[in-house]
Amino acid sequence: MTENIDTAAAFGAPKETAREGRLGYLPVALFGSVMGLAGLSSAWKLATLIYGAPQWVSQAIGLLALLAFVAVAIGYAIKASTGPHAVKAEFLHPIAGNLFGTLFISLLLLPIPLVDYSLFLARACWLIGTAGMLPFAWLIISRWLGQRQQAAHATPAWIVPVVGLADIPLAVPLLQWPGAADVAFFSLAVALFFAVPLFTLILSRLLFEEPLGVGLQPSLLILLAPFAVGFSAYVSLVGEIDRFASALYMLTLFMLAVLAGRLRHLARNCPFRLAWWSVGFPLAAAAGCALRYAGHAPGPFTNGVALFLLAAATVVILGMGLRTLIGVATGQLRNLAT
């Protein structure tokens, strides 16, 4: 029998353990807020290089990302120390377990704003993120291959471990660490290899199984991430935009157009929940992808797309951040997590 996989079981703590310990309802997926802010900071840093945007914007958003990471990490540490069974249940869940990758992805993205303040801390953050992301991806892929999976569990969240591997190269050019390039190439190769079959599996599930629950609809935008992040990771490593990179950029725009059509009524049909943060990083990654391409091939179309996506990502991510803070201030965080 197919398990009900609405928000509380997929992007939140499993229902049976959500009341265990303090903050038992806090989902590990909330690290997606850090990803969104760090990705937006990176996009604004590109806008500074290409269009001369004020540098303080990227620095301010980067500082927000660092503060968000500290806050979420403290909250989840409280959950882990007071309700370890809740963490175990979340990790073993066939969908929510993949979202532990958001912790390591956050650590891989934070060096981009952090390098402006300390190269040592940026390197340390990247090293910890890489040391966690590689075995985590191995563990998740081994779990997929070693256990029978249900088709209904093949949701966009399955892409997170793969996207995490593709995030490893992003900060490498800033770290001035030649030895990191080999690890970055390895990670990108594995990410691109697994992205294709995973995308196919998820597309098949969306076509032939029951539709995703309303609470999971925002996660559809995760399908954008392999192309947008893959583009930026590839360009970061090879140092140029060739035909393959151009193809990834064009796929990003096409998928964004498809998904925008699916999600255009999302705000009306799906009230804000923490699961909405699954929208943030893919949108920021798409903006970063478009900005890089606009810098390579400037023109009315490429510049227009880049600026539009940067504006959209900024409004959406900062809006979600404000809504989350209001929820925390008014004691609604538990409701937003379910």
mmCIF file with all atom_site columns, C-alpha atoms in Angstrom, residues 153-320:
data_model
loop_
_atom_site.group_PDB
_atom_site.id
_atom_site.type_symbol
_atom_site.label_atom_id
_atom_site.label_alt_id
_atom_site.label_comp_id
_atom_site.label_asym_id
_atom_site.label_entity_id
_atom_site.label_seq_id
_atom_site.pdbx_PDB_ins_code
_atom_site.Cartn_x
_atom_site.Cartn_y
_atom_site.Cartn_z
_atom_site.occupancy
_atom_site.B_iso_or_equiv
_atom_site.pdbx_formal_charge
_atom_site.auth_seq_id
_atom_site.auth_comp_id
_atom_site.auth_asym_id
_atom_site.auth_atom_id
_atom_site.pdbx_PDB_model_num
ATOM 1   C CA . HIS A 1 153 ? 8.503  8.041  -2.937  1.00 0.00 ? 153 HIS A CA 1
ATOM 2   C CA . ALA A 1 154 ? 10.340 9.181  -6.085  1.00 0.00 ? 154 ALA A CA 1
ATOM 3   C CA . THR A 1 155 ? 9.729  12.866 -5.465  1.00 0.00 ? 155 THR A CA 1
ATOM 4   C CA . PRO A 1 156 ? 11.924 15.881 -6.319  1.00 0.00 ? 156 PRO A CA 1
ATOM 5   C CA . ALA A 1 157 ? 13.548 15.562 -2.870  1.00 0.00 ? 157 ALA A CA 1
ATOM 6   C CA . TRP A 1 158 ? 15.489 12.595 -4.261  1.00 0.00 ? 158 TRP A CA 1
ATOM 7   C CA . ILE A 1 159 ? 17.545 15.031 -6.317  1.00 0.00 ? 159 ILE A CA 1
ATOM 8   C CA . VAL A 1 160 ? 18.973 16.765 -3.223  1.00 0.00 ? 160 VAL A CA 1
ATOM 9   C CA . PRO A 1 161 ? 21.935 14.370 -2.662  1.00 0.00 ? 161 PRO A CA 1
ATOM 10  C CA . VAL A 1 162 ? 22.879 14.691 -6.347  1.00 0.00 ? 162 VAL A CA 1
ATOM 11  C CA . VAL A 1 163 ? 22.591 18.482 -6.297  1.00 0.00 ? 163 VAL A CA 1
ATOM 12  C CA . GLY A 1 164 ? 24.733 18.430 -3.173  1.00 0.00 ? 164 GLY A CA 1
ATOM 13  C CA . LEU A 1 165 ? 27.564 16.779 -5.085  1.00 0.00 ? 165 LEU A CA 1
ATOM 14  C CA . ALA A 1 166 ? 27.223 19.369 -7.861  1.00 0.00 ? 166 ALA A CA 1
ATOM 15  C CA . ASP A 1 167 ? 27.546 22.134 -5.256  1.00 0.00 ? 167 ASP A CA 1
ATOM 16  C CA . ILE A 1 168 ? 31.033 20.997 -4.226  1.00 0.00 ? 168 ILE A CA 1
ATOM 17  C CA . PRO A 1 169 ? 32.804 22.778 -7.143  1.00 0.00 ? 169 PRO A CA 1
ATOM 18  C CA . LEU A 1 170 ? 31.033 26.144 -6.744  1.00 0.00 ? 170 LEU A CA 1
ATOM 19  C CA . ALA A 1 171 ? 33.352 27.703 -4.160  1.00 0.00 ? 171 ALA A CA 1
ATOM 20  C CA . VAL A 1 172 ? 36.558 26.013 -5.380  1.00 0.00 ? 172 VAL A CA 1
ATOM 21  C CA . PRO A 1 173 ? 37.814 28.943 -7.537  1.00 0.00 ? 173 PRO A CA 1
ATOM 22  C CA . LEU A 1 174 ? 37.538 31.259 -4.518  1.00 0.00 ? 174 LEU A CA 1
ATOM 23  C CA . LEU A 1 175 ? 39.391 28.976 -2.101  1.00 0.00 ? 175 LEU A CA 1
ATOM 24  C CA . GLN A 1 176 ? 42.794 29.172 -3.844  1.00 0.00 ? 176 GLN A CA 1
ATOM 25  C CA . TRP A 1 177 ? 43.234 25.501 -3.031  1.00 0.00 ? 177 TRP A CA 1
ATOM 26  C CA . PRO A 1 178 ? 44.577 23.613 -6.097  1.00 0.00 ? 178 PRO A CA 1
ATOM 27  C CA . GLY A 1 179 ? 44.101 20.187 -4.530  1.00 0.00 ? 179 GLY A CA 1
ATOM 28  C CA . ALA A 1 180 ? 40.351 20.762 -4.295  1.00 0.00 ? 180 ALA A CA 1
ATOM 29  C CA . ALA A 1 181 ? 39.892 20.701 -8.076  1.00 0.00 ? 181 ALA A CA 1
ATOM 30  C CA . ASP A 1 182 ? 40.208 16.905 -8.365  1.00 0.00 ? 182 ASP A CA 1
ATOM 31  C CA . VAL A 1 183 ? 37.576 16.344 -5.672  1.00 0.00 ? 183 VAL A CA 1
ATOM 32  C CA . ALA A 1 184 ? 35.336 18.883 -7.399  1.00 0.00 ? 184 ALA A CA 1
ATOM 33  C CA . PHE A 1 185 ? 35.645 17.159 -10.796 1.00 0.00 ? 185 PHE A CA 1
ATOM 34  C CA . PHE A 1 186 ? 34.876 13.784 -9.218  1.00 0.00 ? 186 PHE A CA 1
ATOM 35  C CA . SER A 1 187 ? 31.802 15.188 -7.472  1.00 0.00 ? 187 SER A CA 1
ATOM 36  C CA . LEU A 1 188 ? 30.476 16.874 -10.603 1.00 0.00 ? 188 LEU A CA 1
ATOM 37  C CA . ALA A 1 189 ? 30.970 13.712 -12.671 1.00 0.00 ? 189 ALA A CA 1
ATOM 38  C CA . VAL A 1 190 ? 28.964 11.616 -10.197 1.00 0.00 ? 190 VAL A CA 1
ATOM 39  C CA . ALA A 1 191 ? 26.282 14.312 -9.927  1.00 0.00 ? 191 ALA A CA 1
ATOM 40  C CA . LEU A 1 192 ? 25.780 14.592 -13.690 1.00 0.00 ? 192 LEU A CA 1
ATOM 41  C CA . PHE A 1 193 ? 25.746 10.798 -14.086 1.00 0.00 ? 193 PHE A CA 1
ATOM 42  C CA . PHE A 1 194 ? 23.010 10.240 -11.509 1.00 0.00 ? 194 PHE A CA 1
ATOM 43  C CA . ALA A 1 195 ? 20.988 13.342 -12.406 1.00 0.00 ? 195 ALA A CA 1
ATOM 44  C CA . VAL A 1 196 ? 19.730 11.801 -15.661 1.00 0.00 ? 196 VAL A CA 1
ATOM 45  C CA . PRO A 1 197 ? 18.220 8.538  -14.301 1.00 0.00 ? 197 PRO A CA 1
ATOM 46  C CA . LEU A 1 198 ? 16.869 10.294 -11.206 1.00 0.00 ? 198 LEU A CA 1
ATOM 47  C CA . PHE A 1 199 ? 15.161 12.946 -13.300 1.00 0.00 ? 199 PHE A CA 1
ATOM 48  C CA . THR A 1 200 ? 13.666 10.171 -15.448 1.00 0.00 ? 200 THR A CA 1
ATOM 49  C CA . LEU A 1 201 ? 12.386 8.269  -12.404 1.00 0.00 ? 201 LEU A CA 1
ATOM 50  C CA . ILE A 1 202 ? 10.805 11.369 -10.890 1.00 0.00 ? 202 ILE A CA 1
ATOM 51  C CA . LEU A 1 203 ? 9.235  12.398 -14.196 1.00 0.00 ? 203 LEU A CA 1
ATOM 52  C CA . SER A 1 204 ? 7.806  8.882  -14.569 1.00 0.00 ? 204 SER A CA 1
ATOM 53  C CA . ARG A 1 205 ? 6.351  9.079  -11.058 1.00 0.00 ? 205 ARG A CA 1
ATOM 54  C CA . LEU A 1 206 ? 4.763  12.462 -11.815 1.00 0.00 ? 206 LEU A CA 1
ATOM 55  C CA . LEU A 1 207 ? 3.266  11.128 -15.043 1.00 0.00 ? 207 LEU A CA 1
ATOM 56  C CA . PHE A 1 208 ? 1.918  7.763  -13.926 1.00 0.00 ? 208 PHE A CA 1
ATOM 57  C CA . GLU A 1 209 ? 1.346  7.933  -10.153 1.00 0.00 ? 209 GLU A CA 1
ATOM 58  C CA . GLU A 1 210 ? -0.952 10.025 -7.980  1.00 0.00 ? 210 GLU A CA 1
ATOM 59  C CA . PRO A 1 211 ? -0.182 13.776 -8.103  1.00 0.00 ? 211 PRO A CA 1
ATOM 60  C CA . LEU A 1 212 ? 1.983  15.267 -5.381  1.00 0.00 ? 212 LEU A CA 1
ATOM 61  C CA . GLY A 1 213 ? 0.066  16.566 -2.381  1.00 0.00 ? 213 GLY A CA 1
ATOM 62  C CA . VAL A 1 214 ? -0.584 20.295 -2.248  1.00 0.00 ? 214 VAL A CA 1
ATOM 63  C CA . GLY A 1 215 ? 2.043  20.690 0.460   1.00 0.00 ? 215 GLY A CA 1
ATOM 64  C CA . LEU A 1 216 ? 4.687  19.131 -1.783  1.00 0.00 ? 216 LEU A CA 1
ATOM 65  C CA . GLN A 1 217 ? 3.958  21.225 -4.871  1.00 0.00 ? 217 GLN A CA 1
ATOM 66  C CA . PRO A 1 218 ? 6.712  23.791 -4.103  1.00 0.00 ? 218 PRO A CA 1
ATOM 67  C CA . SER A 1 219 ? 9.286  20.990 -4.255  1.00 0.00 ? 219 SER A CA 1
ATOM 68  C CA . LEU A 1 220 ? 8.715  20.687 -8.010  1.00 0.00 ? 220 LEU A CA 1
ATOM 69  C CA . LEU A 1 221 ? 11.126 23.576 -8.486  1.00 0.00 ? 221 LEU A CA 1
ATOM 70  C CA . ILE A 1 222 ? 13.917 21.300 -7.226  1.00 0.00 ? 222 ILE A CA 1
ATOM 71  C CA . LEU A 1 223 ? 13.774 19.732 -10.704 1.00 0.00 ? 223 LEU A CA 1
ATOM 72  C CA . LEU A 1 224 ? 15.426 22.919 -11.938 1.00 0.00 ? 224 LEU A CA 1
ATOM 73  C CA . ALA A 1 225 ? 18.490 22.514 -9.729  1.00 0.00 ? 225 ALA A CA 1
ATOM 74  C CA . PRO A 1 226 ? 20.503 19.849 -11.630 1.00 0.00 ? 226 PRO A CA 1
ATOM 75  C CA . PHE A 1 227 ? 20.638 22.039 -14.744 1.00 0.00 ? 227 PHE A CA 1
ATOM 76  C CA . ALA A 1 228 ? 21.204 25.410 -13.044 1.00 0.00 ? 228 ALA A CA 1
ATOM 77  C CA . VAL A 1 229 ? 23.720 24.138 -10.487 1.00 0.00 ? 229 VAL A CA 1
ATOM 78  C CA . GLY A 1 230 ? 25.331 21.839 -13.049 1.00 0.00 ? 230 GLY A CA 1
ATOM 79  C CA . PHE A 1 231 ? 25.920 24.845 -15.309 1.00 0.00 ? 231 PHE A CA 1
ATOM 80  C CA . SER A 1 232 ? 27.575 26.944 -12.599 1.00 0.00 ? 232 SER A CA 1
ATOM 81  C CA . ALA A 1 233 ? 29.635 24.014 -11.296 1.00 0.00 ? 233 ALA A CA 1
ATOM 82  C CA . TYR A 1 234 ? 30.852 23.091 -14.780 1.00 0.00 ? 234 TYR A CA 1
ATOM 83  C CA . VAL A 1 235 ? 31.772 26.682 -15.656 1.00 0.00 ? 235 VAL A CA 1
ATOM 84  C CA . SER A 1 236 ? 33.540 27.115 -12.302 1.00 0.00 ? 236 SER A CA 1
ATOM 85  C CA . LEU A 1 237 ? 35.769 24.135 -13.085 1.00 0.00 ? 237 LEU A CA 1
ATOM 86  C CA . VAL A 1 238 ? 36.500 24.547 -16.808 1.00 0.00 ? 238 VAL A CA 1
ATOM 87  C CA . GLY A 1 239 ? 36.675 28.336 -16.664 1.00 0.00 ? 239 GLY A CA 1
ATOM 88  C CA . GLU A 1 240 ? 34.612 28.993 -19.787 1.00 0.00 ? 240 GLU A CA 1
ATOM 89  C CA . ILE A 1 241 ? 31.123 28.646 -21.231 1.00 0.00 ? 241 ILE A CA 1
ATOM 90  C CA . ASP A 1 242 ? 31.298 26.116 -24.057 1.00 0.00 ? 242 ASP A CA 1
ATOM 91  C CA . ARG A 1 243 ? 28.524 24.367 -25.984 1.00 0.00 ? 243 ARG A CA 1
ATOM 92  C CA . PHE A 1 244 ? 27.809 21.912 -23.179 1.00 0.00 ? 244 PHE A CA 1
ATOM 93  C CA . ALA A 1 245 ? 27.466 24.739 -20.658 1.00 0.00 ? 245 ALA A CA 1
ATOM 94  C CA . SER A 1 246 ? 25.245 26.639 -23.099 1.00 0.00 ? 246 SER A CA 1
ATOM 95  C CA . ALA A 1 247 ? 23.020 23.567 -23.395 1.00 0.00 ? 247 ALA A CA 1
ATOM 96  C CA . LEU A 1 248 ? 22.645 23.433 -19.602 1.00 0.00 ? 248 LEU A CA 1
ATOM 97  C CA . TYR A 1 249 ? 21.705 27.127 -19.561 1.00 0.00 ? 249 TYR A CA 1
ATOM 98  C CA . MET A 1 250 ? 19.043 26.568 -22.222 1.00 0.00 ? 250 MET A CA 1
ATOM 99  C CA . LEU A 1 251 ? 17.686 23.525 -20.370 1.00 0.00 ? 251 LEU A CA 1
ATOM 100 C CA . THR A 1 252 ? 17.469 25.666 -17.238 1.00 0.00 ? 252 THR A CA 1
ATOM 101 C CA . LEU A 1 253 ? 15.341 28.260 -19.026 1.00 0.00 ? 253 LEU A CA 1
ATOM 102 C CA . PHE A 1 254 ? 13.105 25.611 -20.595 1.00 0.00 ? 254 PHE A CA 1
ATOM 103 C CA . MET A 1 255 ? 12.511 23.791 -17.303 1.00 0.00 ? 255 MET A CA 1
ATOM 104 C CA . LEU A 1 256 ? 11.861 27.099 -15.561 1.00 0.00 ? 256 LEU A CA 1
ATOM 105 C CA . ALA A 1 257 ? 9.207  27.961 -18.147 1.00 0.00 ? 257 ALA A CA 1
ATOM 106 C CA . VAL A 1 258 ? 7.558  24.547 -17.702 1.00 0.00 ? 258 VAL A CA 1
ATOM 107 C CA . LEU A 1 259 ? 7.599  24.697 -13.907 1.00 0.00 ? 259 LEU A CA 1
ATOM 108 C CA . ALA A 1 260 ? 6.447  28.324 -13.785 1.00 0.00 ? 260 ALA A CA 1
ATOM 109 C CA . GLY A 1 261 ? 3.327  27.240 -15.628 1.00 0.00 ? 261 GLY A CA 1
ATOM 110 C CA . ARG A 1 262 ? 2.730  24.500 -13.067 1.00 0.00 ? 262 ARG A CA 1
ATOM 111 C CA . LEU A 1 263 ? 3.344  26.724 -10.053 1.00 0.00 ? 263 LEU A CA 1
ATOM 112 C CA . ARG A 1 264 ? 1.736  29.993 -11.132 1.00 0.00 ? 264 ARG A CA 1
ATOM 113 C CA . HIS A 1 265 ? -1.239 29.491 -8.783  1.00 0.00 ? 265 HIS A CA 1
ATOM 114 C CA . LEU A 1 266 ? 0.849  28.091 -5.923  1.00 0.00 ? 266 LEU A CA 1
ATOM 115 C CA . ALA A 1 267 ? 0.483  31.056 -3.565  1.00 0.00 ? 267 ALA A CA 1
ATOM 116 C CA . ARG A 1 268 ? -3.306 30.866 -3.808  1.00 0.00 ? 268 ARG A CA 1
ATOM 117 C CA . ASN A 1 269 ? -3.649 27.084 -3.508  1.00 0.00 ? 269 ASN A CA 1
ATOM 118 C CA . CYS A 1 270 ? -0.896 26.321 -0.993  1.00 0.00 ? 270 CYS A CA 1
ATOM 119 C CA . PRO A 1 271 ? -0.575 28.494 2.148   1.00 0.00 ? 271 PRO A CA 1
ATOM 120 C CA . PHE A 1 272 ? 2.983  29.265 3.233   1.00 0.00 ? 272 PHE A CA 1
ATOM 121 C CA . ARG A 1 273 ? 4.765  26.409 4.983   1.00 0.00 ? 273 ARG A CA 1
ATOM 122 C CA . LEU A 1 274 ? 8.430  25.711 5.640   1.00 0.00 ? 274 LEU A CA 1
ATOM 123 C CA . ALA A 1 275 ? 8.276  23.363 2.644   1.00 0.00 ? 275 ALA A CA 1
ATOM 124 C CA . TRP A 1 276 ? 8.173  26.502 0.501   1.00 0.00 ? 276 TRP A CA 1
ATOM 125 C CA . TRP A 1 277 ? 11.904 26.904 1.134   1.00 0.00 ? 277 TRP A CA 1
ATOM 126 C CA . SER A 1 278 ? 12.459 24.182 -1.455  1.00 0.00 ? 278 SER A CA 1
ATOM 127 C CA . VAL A 1 279 ? 11.717 26.945 -3.991  1.00 0.00 ? 279 VAL A CA 1
ATOM 128 C CA . GLY A 1 280 ? 14.463 29.290 -2.785  1.00 0.00 ? 280 GLY A CA 1
ATOM 129 C CA . PHE A 1 281 ? 17.736 27.684 -3.799  1.00 0.00 ? 281 PHE A CA 1
ATOM 130 C CA . PRO A 1 282 ? 16.662 26.460 -7.272  1.00 0.00 ? 282 PRO A CA 1
ATOM 131 C CA . LEU A 1 283 ? 15.413 29.968 -8.066  1.00 0.00 ? 283 LEU A CA 1
ATOM 132 C CA . ALA A 1 284 ? 18.654 31.541 -6.820  1.00 0.00 ? 284 ALA A CA 1
ATOM 133 C CA . ALA A 1 285 ? 20.676 28.956 -8.772  1.00 0.00 ? 285 ALA A CA 1
ATOM 134 C CA . ALA A 1 286 ? 18.717 29.798 -11.933 1.00 0.00 ? 286 ALA A CA 1
ATOM 135 C CA . ALA A 1 287 ? 19.455 33.494 -11.374 1.00 0.00 ? 287 ALA A CA 1
ATOM 136 C CA . GLY A 1 288 ? 23.153 32.730 -10.926 1.00 0.00 ? 288 GLY A CA 1
ATOM 137 C CA . CYS A 1 289 ? 23.147 30.605 -14.075 1.00 0.00 ? 289 CYS A CA 1
ATOM 138 C CA . ALA A 1 290 ? 21.469 33.376 -16.090 1.00 0.00 ? 290 ALA A CA 1
ATOM 139 C CA . LEU A 1 291 ? 23.855 36.021 -14.741 1.00 0.00 ? 291 LEU A CA 1
ATOM 140 C CA . ARG A 1 292 ? 26.919 33.981 -15.693 1.00 0.00 ? 292 ARG A CA 1
ATOM 141 C CA . TYR A 1 293 ? 25.552 33.471 -19.188 1.00 0.00 ? 293 TYR A CA 1
ATOM 142 C CA . ALA A 1 294 ? 24.659 37.146 -19.559 1.00 0.00 ? 294 ALA A CA 1
ATOM 143 C CA . GLY A 1 295 ? 28.231 38.032 -18.662 1.00 0.00 ? 295 GLY A CA 1
ATOM 144 C CA . HIS A 1 296 ? 29.417 35.645 -21.380 1.00 0.00 ? 296 HIS A CA 1
ATOM 145 C CA . ALA A 1 297 ? 26.924 36.670 -24.074 1.00 0.00 ? 297 ALA A CA 1
ATOM 146 C CA . PRO A 1 298 ? 25.457 40.081 -23.199 1.00 0.00 ? 298 PRO A CA 1
ATOM 147 C CA . GLY A 1 299 ? 22.364 41.150 -25.072 1.00 0.00 ? 299 GLY A CA 1
ATOM 148 C CA . PRO A 1 300 ? 18.806 42.379 -24.507 1.00 0.00 ? 300 PRO A CA 1
ATOM 149 C CA . PHE A 1 301 ? 17.442 38.854 -24.037 1.00 0.00 ? 301 PHE A CA 1
ATOM 150 C CA . THR A 1 302 ? 20.180 37.410 -21.817 1.00 0.00 ? 302 THR A CA 1
ATOM 151 C CA . ASN A 1 303 ? 20.418 40.567 -19.705 1.00 0.00 ? 303 ASN A CA 1
ATOM 152 C CA . GLY A 1 304 ? 16.642 40.766 -19.382 1.00 0.00 ? 304 GLY A CA 1
ATOM 153 C CA . VAL A 1 305 ? 16.376 37.137 -18.269 1.00 0.00 ? 305 VAL A CA 1
ATOM 154 C CA . ALA A 1 306 ? 19.233 37.530 -15.786 1.00 0.00 ? 306 ALA A CA 1
ATOM 155 C CA . LEU A 1 307 ? 17.842 40.686 -14.191 1.00 0.00 ? 307 LEU A CA 1
ATOM 156 C CA . PHE A 1 308 ? 14.303 39.315 -14.071 1.00 0.00 ? 308 PHE A CA 1
ATOM 157 C CA . LEU A 1 309 ? 15.407 36.095 -12.363 1.00 0.00 ? 309 LEU A CA 1
ATOM 158 C CA . LEU A 1 310 ? 17.601 38.012 -9.918  1.00 0.00 ? 310 LEU A CA 1
ATOM 159 C CA . ALA A 1 311 ? 14.674 40.267 -8.990  1.00 0.00 ? 311 ALA A CA 1
ATOM 160 C CA . ALA A 1 312 ? 12.271 37.321 -8.710  1.00 0.00 ? 312 ALA A CA 1
ATOM 161 C CA . ALA A 1 313 ? 14.671 35.308 -6.556  1.00 0.00 ? 313 ALA A CA 1
ATOM 162 C CA . THR A 1 314 ? 15.289 38.311 -4.298  1.00 0.00 ? 314 THR A CA 1
ATOM 163 C CA . VAL A 1 315 ? 11.595 39.029 -3.756  1.00 0.00 ? 315 VAL A CA 1
ATOM 164 C CA . VAL A 1 316 ? 10.656 35.374 -3.198  1.00 0.00 ? 316 VAL A CA 1
ATOM 165 C CA . ILE A 1 317 ? 13.543 34.459 -0.882  1.00 0.00 ? 317 ILE A CA 1
ATOM 166 C CA . LEU A 1 318 ? 13.433 37.597 1.249   1.00 0.00 ? 318 LEU A CA 1
ATOM 167 C CA . GLY A 1 319 ? 9.639  37.299 1.372   1.00 0.00 ? 319 GLY A CA 1
ATOM 168 C CA . MET A 1 320 ? 9.882  33.723 2.643   1.00 0.00 ? 320 MET A CA 1
#
